[in-house]
Amino acid sequence: MHRSLTALALAGLLAPVHALDQPEAATTRTEKQGQLAAPVKRFAVTAANPLAVDAGVDILKAGGSAVDAAVAVQAVLGLVEPQSSGIAGGAFLLHWDGREVQALDGRETAPAAATPGLFLKPDGKPMPIREAISSGLSTGTPGVLAMLAEAHLRHGKLPWARLFEPAIRLAEQGFAVSPRLNELLSGETALRNDPIAAAYFFDAAGAPLAVGTVLKNPAYAAVLRGIAANGVKAFYEGPVAVDIVRRVKAHARPGLLTTEDLAAYRPVVRAPLCNDWRAWRICGFGPPTSGHLTLMQILGLLDTQPAARAASAITADWMHAYAESAKLAFADRAQFIGDPAFVTAPGGDWQNLLSLAYLRQRGALIGPRASGIATAGNPAPVQQALAPQADQLESGTSHISIVDAQGHAVAMTTSVESAFGNRMMSDGGTGLAGGFVLNNQLTDFALNPVGADGKPVANRVEAGKRPRSSMAPTLVFDRKGQLLMAAGSPGGPVIIHYVAKVITGTLAWGLPVQQAVDLPNFGHFNSGSLIVENGALSAEQLADLRGRGHQVVETDLTSGLQVLLRVPGGWVGGADPRREGVVRGQ
């Protein structure tokens, strides 16, 4: 089966009860071979748009820290790549200061008035996912700005206001509409229903702005000037907050967000999860994101399979073992993982999901043929009275990797969830053209709060709760504690597979980082199909896998890996050819 992925197309390729989508459709591929192939010693930055990378380079050249550069990159991404992330979204940031890894959680939260039945219709059934996304109901309290302010307080070097200068300048002077932004706008329908978005992104005839059109955003510039001058209070209180809430409540399916929710938002500084894998130590985020736990389960389960551990390339044997490992990992993800303020880890410790004994027990379930739908394991003696969450649409996202002149690093994955969020914009109450996209992160919660057995789902909506994510910002170290890699990707739940691929390709198989990023994409979600990128496998490999009982679907898989890797002589990087990112350094 060979198809091209557009909105919800992938969902239709999976079993009827499993819905999966990517955050953004595929657009023109831009090859990146040779990009930052020669090591740089002073600093390096990679992100999903060249203008955003330029902003990071500007800050690093001025003596800024990795966190300073991340603030500048994010501010520009919200302007030039609004479909993926922005100031009204959320993010997870891993920081290395040369001594320890710190995890800063800027995930959105559910409004104080939210209940588990937020997305249920009067008949008690969940509303269709697209209705839930394109609504005020889906908008959570944004967290990225509050989190970045906390990170800057701890690790910043340059003045806060200096970090917004590149984005303000671009917003006022204008930037050229990129091919990817144009192509994604061409497929948009719901976005045209928002008056601000319709006037900003489309011409008078309703056509998306052409590639190269110089687009100015005076509303965004004005909002950023307020944040630069007065801190994030200018976003979470006052006219900007009032305008966000007004627009959320004015939708035909109004949301519950209030100005009190915005004023009360606080980021969370968490302990990272760090785990040994072969010769390396891999650090990531624990819940509310499932990224690191599920990624490390897959890598650990693969290592229980001798043929997979010995592999040095994608083969049918390796892909079979990967698919079966992913099924088991995603079964545990659906059963156990949610906001740790609301959901207790199995046995009280998330590391129980990664214990060697548990992984060996689970790995013993992998046989020579494709299994059916996997069920969650029992990683701790105490069983939880929870139901697994059914698959549903998950989206989002952009990734930033930065290493500064002091060797400090940031891996940050940032999102408004679906492409263009909830398809609404706010001008921050300025009355000027443009503005910023609002998030739809609450649809990362389970739309149905209970399972088929009537038990509650761990990732159900609750007031103040952070929805489960798949984001997987990752820092990798050698066993001496030297930082080797900063990595991450957008892609909804496929993020986990994208990051697993690049870690395997670079570290286990020894590929140059850009070649590892370029490797074909693939994944399994413990649902109907093993999905592989168009052209990823030979006809013989496809026949082999199907002969083992796998339903294999070829489709577009639009990763956005942004990776920095230490090599002798400095840092090199890889930027995903499936998006518009670049790597630059000095």
XYZ file of C-alpha atoms in Angstrom:
586
model
C 0.000 0.000 0.000
C 1.444 3.371 -1.006
C -0.180 6.653 -0.095
C 0.526 10.299 0.493
C -0.247 11.760 3.902
C -2.526 14.751 4.312
C -4.791 15.750 7.168
C -6.199 12.685 8.876
C -5.119 10.443 6.001
C -2.820 8.441 8.214
C -5.633 7.912 10.692
C -7.573 6.113 8.011
C -4.684 3.760 7.364
C -4.764 2.362 10.875
C -7.248 0.103 12.642
C -10.703 1.691 12.954
C -10.385 2.403 16.660
C -6.984 4.013 16.314
C -6.752 7.544 14.942
C -3.359 9.059 14.281
C -2.304 12.139 12.395
C 0.827 14.097 11.871
C 1.045 17.735 12.879
C 1.807 19.053 9.414
C 1.580 17.653 5.914
C 4.649 16.911 3.838
C 6.063 19.724 1.710
C 8.955 20.038 -0.717
C 12.102 18.237 0.446
C 15.273 20.345 0.744
C 18.478 18.316 0.858
C 20.961 19.340 3.563
C 24.076 17.281 2.797
C 27.260 19.072 3.750
C 25.556 21.545 6.059
C 27.938 22.257 8.962
C 29.925 19.173 8.008
C 33.165 20.828 9.161
C 33.307 21.043 12.979
C 32.772 24.399 14.686
C 34.296 25.083 18.091
C 32.629 28.183 19.514
C 28.888 27.561 19.183
C 26.224 25.916 17.047
C 22.471 26.295 16.621
C 19.877 24.441 14.579
C 16.179 25.119 14.213
C 13.357 24.746 11.710
C 13.769 28.053 9.842
C 16.919 29.898 8.678
C 15.684 33.256 9.995
C 15.222 31.761 13.454
C 18.701 30.229 13.320
C 20.105 33.627 12.302
C 18.503 35.135 15.416
C 20.163 32.505 17.584
C 23.527 33.119 15.933
C 23.125 36.877 16.496
C 22.575 36.339 20.218
C 25.438 33.850 20.556
C 27.824 36.187 18.733
C 26.844 38.895 21.213
C 27.967 36.649 24.062
C 24.592 35.232 24.925
C 23.985 31.856 26.489
C 22.244 28.857 24.947
C 19.084 29.869 26.823
C 19.355 33.447 25.537
C 19.590 32.099 22.003
C 16.616 29.788 22.567
C 14.437 32.754 23.576
C 15.413 34.622 20.405
C 14.898 31.557 18.201
C 11.454 30.905 19.679
C 10.365 34.502 19.204
C 11.274 34.326 15.509
C 9.734 30.868 14.996
C 6.420 32.232 16.257
C 6.594 34.741 13.418
C 7.997 32.774 10.471
C 6.801 29.256 11.358
C 3.465 30.019 13.106
C 1.995 26.658 12.103
C 4.314 24.857 14.508
C 5.004 26.898 17.628
C 4.564 30.306 19.151
C 4.253 32.474 22.241
C 0.758 31.108 22.952
C 2.015 27.515 22.989
C 4.065 25.323 25.284
C 7.490 23.692 25.401
C 9.841 21.322 27.186
C 13.424 22.546 27.612
C 16.437 20.478 28.689
C 19.472 22.497 29.791
C 23.064 21.407 30.439
C 25.193 23.858 32.417
C 28.377 21.799 32.382
C 27.514 20.152 35.699
C 23.913 19.015 35.645
C 20.901 18.578 33.397
C 17.811 20.584 34.271
C 14.329 20.027 32.842
C 12.049 23.060 32.552
C 8.389 22.263 31.865
C 6.431 24.931 30.007
C 3.553 22.631 29.042
C 0.103 24.187 28.855
C -2.418 23.513 31.622
C -6.161 22.896 31.558
C -8.299 25.794 32.800
C -9.488 25.728 36.404
C -13.043 25.113 35.196
C -12.123 22.067 33.062
C -13.625 18.664 33.841
C -13.009 15.172 32.415
C -16.030 15.555 30.142
C -14.661 18.659 28.402
C -14.869 17.091 24.934
C -17.994 14.966 25.406
C -21.163 15.733 23.461
C -24.601 15.747 25.145
C -25.003 12.066 24.242
C -21.856 11.243 26.227
C -19.734 10.438 23.174
C -16.521 12.319 22.337
C -16.884 15.057 19.750
C -15.031 14.521 16.446
C -11.364 15.372 16.816
C -11.400 18.118 14.186
C -14.317 19.852 15.922
C -12.434 19.649 19.196
C -9.255 21.102 17.665
C -10.920 24.011 15.864
C -12.607 25.419 18.934
C -12.077 27.488 22.028
C -12.374 24.319 24.105
C -8.962 23.091 22.958
C -6.958 26.078 24.181
C -4.884 25.565 27.306
C -3.035 28.124 29.366
C 0.156 28.880 27.387
C 3.433 28.043 29.103
C 6.376 28.666 26.801
C 7.000 32.315 27.711
C 6.792 31.732 31.461
C 9.156 28.785 31.131
C 11.657 30.739 29.019
C 11.573 33.586 31.540
C 12.407 31.109 34.311
C 15.194 29.604 32.202
C 16.576 33.083 31.496
C 16.476 33.963 35.183
C 18.596 30.888 35.912
C 20.875 30.724 32.869
C 20.581 33.957 30.882
C 23.482 36.346 30.253
C 22.148 39.107 28.002
C 19.319 41.459 29.008
C 15.831 39.997 28.425
C 14.832 42.814 26.062
C 17.851 42.187 23.795
C 16.581 38.683 23.032
C 13.471 39.955 21.257
C 15.207 42.427 18.967
C 15.591 40.044 15.974
C 11.924 39.009 16.039
C 10.660 42.568 16.491
C 12.811 43.768 13.605
C 11.547 40.976 11.313
C 7.935 41.538 12.319
C 8.166 45.268 11.574
C 10.260 45.078 8.404
C 8.674 41.903 7.081
C 9.909 38.453 6.115
C 9.491 36.456 2.925
C 6.770 33.791 3.033
C 8.568 30.456 2.748
C 7.593 27.601 0.437
C 6.565 25.434 3.396
C 4.332 28.099 4.948
C 2.707 28.704 1.557
C 2.100 24.994 0.933
C 0.577 24.442 4.365
C -1.682 27.472 4.007
C -2.868 26.090 0.674
C -4.340 23.080 2.447
C -6.015 25.073 5.206
C -9.773 25.552 5.473
C -10.610 26.232 9.131
C -7.933 28.922 9.430
C -9.768 31.001 6.835
C -12.748 31.259 9.201
C -10.783 33.371 11.668
C -10.972 37.071 10.701
C -7.427 37.923 11.805
C -5.905 34.852 10.155
C -7.901 35.313 6.963
C -6.702 38.897 6.574
C -3.114 38.065 7.529
C -2.340 34.817 5.686
C -4.565 35.132 2.581
C -5.070 37.704 -0.148
C -8.319 39.452 -1.034
C -9.338 36.555 -3.282
C -8.806 34.043 -0.480
C -5.579 32.583 -1.900
C -2.622 31.948 0.429
C 0.134 34.518 0.196
C 2.587 33.587 -2.533
C 6.101 32.383 -1.831
C 8.371 35.385 -1.405
C 5.606 37.784 -0.367
C 6.977 40.144 2.271
C 4.719 39.694 5.289
C 4.726 42.204 8.142
C 3.183 41.551 11.543
C 2.787 44.817 13.458
C 0.562 43.236 16.113
C 3.203 40.625 16.942
C 5.892 43.305 17.071
C 3.810 45.357 19.496
C 3.146 42.362 21.759
C 6.831 41.428 21.777
C 7.809 45.019 22.609
C 5.575 44.832 25.657
C 7.074 41.503 26.742
C 10.604 42.785 26.129
C 10.018 45.914 28.200
C 7.859 44.538 30.999
C 8.574 40.823 31.137
C 6.100 37.989 30.685
C 3.595 39.749 32.926
C 2.772 41.766 29.805
C 1.523 38.536 28.222
C -0.126 36.813 31.174
C -1.912 39.920 32.472
C -3.430 43.016 30.925
C -4.671 43.616 27.363
C -2.928 40.605 25.771
C -4.455 38.176 28.261
C -7.864 39.805 27.948
C -7.781 39.503 24.161
C -6.745 35.828 24.229
C -9.611 34.983 26.573
C -12.102 37.069 24.603
C -11.315 35.213 21.393
C -11.394 31.782 23.034
C -14.822 32.495 24.516
C -16.193 34.054 21.315
C -15.777 30.856 19.280
C -18.886 28.921 18.250
C -17.551 26.194 20.568
C -16.335 28.498 23.349
C -13.539 27.545 25.694
C -13.080 27.801 29.438
C -9.807 29.758 29.621
C -9.921 32.823 31.897
C -7.618 35.719 32.688
C -7.222 34.138 36.131
C -5.871 30.968 34.497
C -3.307 33.007 32.600
C -2.206 35.016 35.633
C -1.842 31.846 37.719
C 0.358 29.895 35.274
C 3.712 28.713 36.612
C 6.386 26.606 34.874
C 7.754 23.554 36.662
C 11.440 22.735 37.100
C 11.732 18.942 37.104
C 14.447 16.387 37.601
C 15.404 14.894 34.225
C 15.253 11.196 33.503
C 18.703 9.855 32.582
C 19.320 6.267 31.527
C 22.307 4.247 30.386
C 22.094 2.687 26.936
C 25.100 0.789 25.602
C 28.095 3.142 25.910
C 26.034 6.298 26.447
C 23.838 8.073 28.961
C 20.645 9.489 27.479
C 18.774 12.250 29.316
C 15.257 13.405 28.604
C 11.974 14.554 30.095
C 9.713 12.457 32.261
C 5.939 12.877 32.412
C 3.834 14.728 31.475
C 5.628 13.880 28.252
C 5.901 10.246 27.263
C 8.806 10.897 24.901
C 11.809 9.736 26.912
C 10.172 6.792 28.648
C 8.737 5.353 25.438
C 11.926 6.054 23.467
C 14.080 4.298 26.064
C 11.676 1.381 26.295
C 11.971 0.857 22.531
C 15.782 1.036 22.587
C 15.936 -1.268 25.589
C 13.528 -3.796 24.098
C 15.497 -3.824 20.836
C 18.600 -4.760 22.799
C 16.837 -7.882 24.087
C 16.811 -9.112 20.469
C 20.300 -10.325 19.449
C 19.795 -9.823 15.712
C 18.559 -6.274 16.221
C 21.409 -5.384 18.562
C 23.931 -6.672 16.027
C 22.397 -4.768 13.090
C 24.203 -1.849 11.469
C 21.471 -0.755 9.046
C 17.726 -0.982 8.461
C 16.956 -4.574 7.518
C 13.721 -6.559 7.559
C 14.897 -8.399 10.689
C 15.692 -5.134 12.444
C 12.411 -3.507 11.356
C 10.410 -6.490 12.626
C 12.096 -6.253 16.030
C 11.587 -2.487 16.078
C 7.875 -2.741 15.292
C 7.307 -5.368 17.984
C 9.293 -3.337 20.531
C 7.285 -0.220 19.681
C 3.983 -2.056 20.187
C 4.969 -3.046 23.701
C 6.263 0.427 24.561
C 3.190 2.211 23.218
C 0.913 -0.163 25.162
C 2.595 0.975 28.389
C 2.447 4.594 27.245
C -1.319 4.405 26.748
C -1.852 2.721 30.116
C 0.403 4.516 32.552
C 1.666 7.944 31.505
C 0.103 11.256 32.487
C 0.804 14.439 34.439
C 2.722 13.292 37.555
C 0.785 15.776 39.694
C -2.307 13.670 38.948
C -1.019 10.219 37.949
C 1.144 7.963 40.130
C 4.030 6.188 38.413
C 3.922 2.376 38.479
C 5.297 1.404 41.881
C 5.907 5.109 42.574
C 8.860 5.416 40.174
C 8.780 6.020 36.406
C 12.111 4.190 36.139
C 10.235 0.942 36.846
C 9.155 1.085 33.200
C 12.834 0.912 32.204
C 14.218 -1.667 34.627
C 16.351 -4.305 32.925
C 14.303 -7.123 34.425
C 11.054 -5.629 33.153
C 12.437 -5.018 29.667
C 13.727 -8.582 29.477
C 10.322 -9.870 30.556
C 8.592 -7.790 27.910
C 11.210 -8.577 25.273
C 10.524 -12.279 25.717
C 7.101 -11.627 24.173
C 8.702 -10.751 20.822
C 8.502 -13.675 18.439
C 9.392 -14.360 14.802
C 5.999 -13.168 13.532
C 3.996 -9.971 13.996
C 1.898 -9.995 17.133
C -1.547 -8.475 17.529
C -2.327 -5.428 19.621
C -0.096 -5.508 22.700
C -1.407 -5.016 26.219
C 0.381 -3.079 28.939
C 2.767 -4.914 31.192
C 3.090 -5.010 34.972
C 6.232 -3.021 35.766
C 5.499 -2.851 39.507
C 3.672 -5.057 42.019
C 0.788 -2.627 42.552
C -1.743 -2.610 39.718
C -3.362 0.699 38.803
C -7.106 1.004 38.297
C -6.725 2.780 34.953
C -7.842 2.112 31.412
C -5.535 2.523 28.376
C -6.113 5.590 26.245
C -7.301 4.962 22.708
C -5.136 6.461 19.961
C -6.238 9.856 18.748
C -4.904 12.783 16.762
C -1.677 14.236 18.202
C 0.311 16.919 16.501
C 2.661 19.770 16.861
C 5.736 21.231 16.952
C 9.252 22.481 16.281
C 12.638 21.664 17.784
C 15.690 23.765 18.701
C 19.181 22.479 19.582
C 21.887 24.903 20.746
C 25.412 24.689 22.186
C 27.023 27.937 23.354
C 30.622 29.078 23.778
C 30.766 27.715 27.350
C 29.652 24.278 26.196
C 26.241 24.735 27.779
C 23.367 23.323 25.761
C 19.631 23.502 25.164
C 17.373 20.898 23.593
C 13.888 22.384 23.405
C 10.770 21.051 21.713
C 8.011 23.616 21.360
C 4.454 23.437 20.044
C 1.007 24.892 19.437
C -0.128 21.257 18.869
C -1.958 20.986 15.523
C -0.743 22.901 12.478
C -1.845 26.511 13.175
C -3.115 25.459 16.594
C -6.849 25.892 17.099
C -7.029 27.942 13.875
C -7.513 31.198 15.770
C -5.258 34.218 16.183
C -5.029 36.992 18.742
C -3.677 40.455 18.003
C -3.031 40.963 21.696
C -5.674 43.670 21.837
C -3.530 45.974 19.713
C -6.018 46.330 16.868
C -3.102 45.964 14.437
C -2.719 43.469 11.601
C -1.429 40.011 12.371
C -0.788 38.556 15.797
C -0.077 35.040 17.046
C -1.719 31.626 16.785
C -3.517 30.120 19.787
C -2.791 26.556 20.866
C -5.077 23.525 20.857
C -3.022 21.533 23.350
C -6.010 20.324 25.359
C -6.784 17.857 22.558
C -3.633 16.031 23.693
C -5.814 14.855 26.578
C -7.991 11.794 26.078
C -11.214 13.033 24.507
C -12.979 10.108 26.159
C -12.044 10.190 29.863
C -12.889 6.523 30.452
C -11.980 3.279 28.737
C -14.283 0.630 27.372
C -14.268 -0.992 30.814
C -15.443 2.200 32.499
C -12.131 2.828 34.274
C -10.636 6.324 34.094
C -7.856 7.069 31.616
C -4.615 8.406 33.123
C -4.463 11.213 30.563
C -8.041 12.475 31.069
C -8.810 16.184 31.377
C -8.645 17.597 34.909
C -8.446 21.195 36.147
C -4.879 22.504 36.144
C -3.518 19.312 34.592
C -0.871 19.170 31.853
C -1.773 16.943 28.896
C 0.438 14.015 28.010
C 2.903 14.787 25.240
C 5.208 12.870 22.917
C 7.894 15.563 22.821
C 11.372 14.160 23.384
C 14.100 16.804 23.716
C 17.226 14.741 24.306
C 20.791 15.250 25.551
C 23.278 12.395 25.197
C 26.514 12.007 27.168
C 29.415 9.596 27.143
C 30.141 7.624 30.309
C 32.679 10.271 31.371
C 29.910 12.855 31.454
C 30.892 14.756 28.310
C 27.989 16.081 26.265
C 27.840 14.365 22.864
C 24.478 15.219 21.327
C 21.472 17.545 21.491
C 18.492 16.296 19.526
C 14.736 16.360 19.042
C 11.995 16.578 16.449
C 8.398 17.567 15.815
C 5.892 14.952 14.685
C 3.245 14.130 17.311
C 3.679 10.553 18.554
C 6.049 9.844 15.668
C 8.574 12.095 17.478
C 9.514 9.079 19.556
C 10.412 7.063 16.460
C 12.252 9.950 14.808
C 14.513 10.462 17.825
C 15.053 6.693 18.206
C 16.125 6.602 14.558
C 18.695 9.368 14.829
C 20.160 8.018 18.083
C 20.473 4.560 16.556
C 21.891 5.875 13.279
C 24.544 8.116 14.800
C 25.566 6.228 17.928
C 24.878 2.547 17.239
C 25.538 2.515 13.501
C 28.206 5.219 13.347
C 26.636 7.268 10.552
C 27.495 10.933 10.012
C 24.792 12.963 11.712
C 23.211 14.327 8.519
C 23.018 10.816 7.057
C 21.321 9.612 10.235
C 18.782 12.440 9.997
C 18.206 11.576 6.323
C 17.482 7.892 7.069
C 13.945 6.812 6.143
C 11.292 7.260 8.808
C 9.115 4.513 10.259
C 7.008 3.711 13.287
C 4.400 1.594 15.001
C 1.850 2.782 17.562
C 0.428 -0.550 18.726
C -2.374 -0.108 16.244
C -3.186 -1.487 12.833
C -0.086 -0.825 10.776
C 3.655 -0.544 10.604
C 4.119 2.752 8.802
C 7.220 3.434 6.725
C 8.248 6.435 4.695
C 7.682 6.254 0.966
C 10.628 4.409 -0.583
C 12.132 3.465 2.781
C 12.201 -0.277 2.180
C 12.962 -2.400 -0.853
C 10.313 -4.602 -2.444
C 12.060 -7.602 -0.914
C 12.022 -6.084 2.581
C 8.347 -5.167 2.270
C 7.489 -8.695 1.146
C 9.512 -10.144 4.037
C 7.699 -8.041 6.627
C 4.290 -8.757 5.161
C 5.188 -12.427 5.147
C 5.728 -12.180 8.911
C 2.196 -10.815 9.309
C 2.861 -7.068 9.385
C 0.413 -4.726 7.700
C 2.862 -2.267 6.152
C 1.748 1.134 4.904
C 4.019 3.464 2.937
C 3.302 7.155 3.424
C 4.893 10.579 3.985
C 6.440 10.979 7.440
C 7.463 14.592 7.964
C 10.057 14.648 10.707
C 11.914 17.826 11.604
C 15.016 16.538 13.353
C 17.478 19.206 14.505
C 20.634 17.568 15.841
C 24.038 18.709 17.084
C 26.789 16.117 17.539
C 30.230 16.459 19.119
C 33.045 15.070 16.970
C 36.831 15.465 17.201
C 37.431 19.156 16.609
C 34.066 20.522 17.690
C 30.391 20.305 16.742
C 28.649 19.255 13.545
C 24.930 19.181 12.886
C 22.078 17.735 10.909
C 18.899 19.470 9.792
C 15.968 17.516 8.416
C 15.519 17.747 4.629
C 11.763 17.275 5.125
C 11.491 20.818 6.526
C 13.268 24.154 6.115
C 15.734 24.047 8.999
C 19.462 24.734 8.873
C 22.498 24.344 11.150
C 24.912 27.211 11.661
C 27.844 27.830 13.954
C 31.161 29.526 14.513
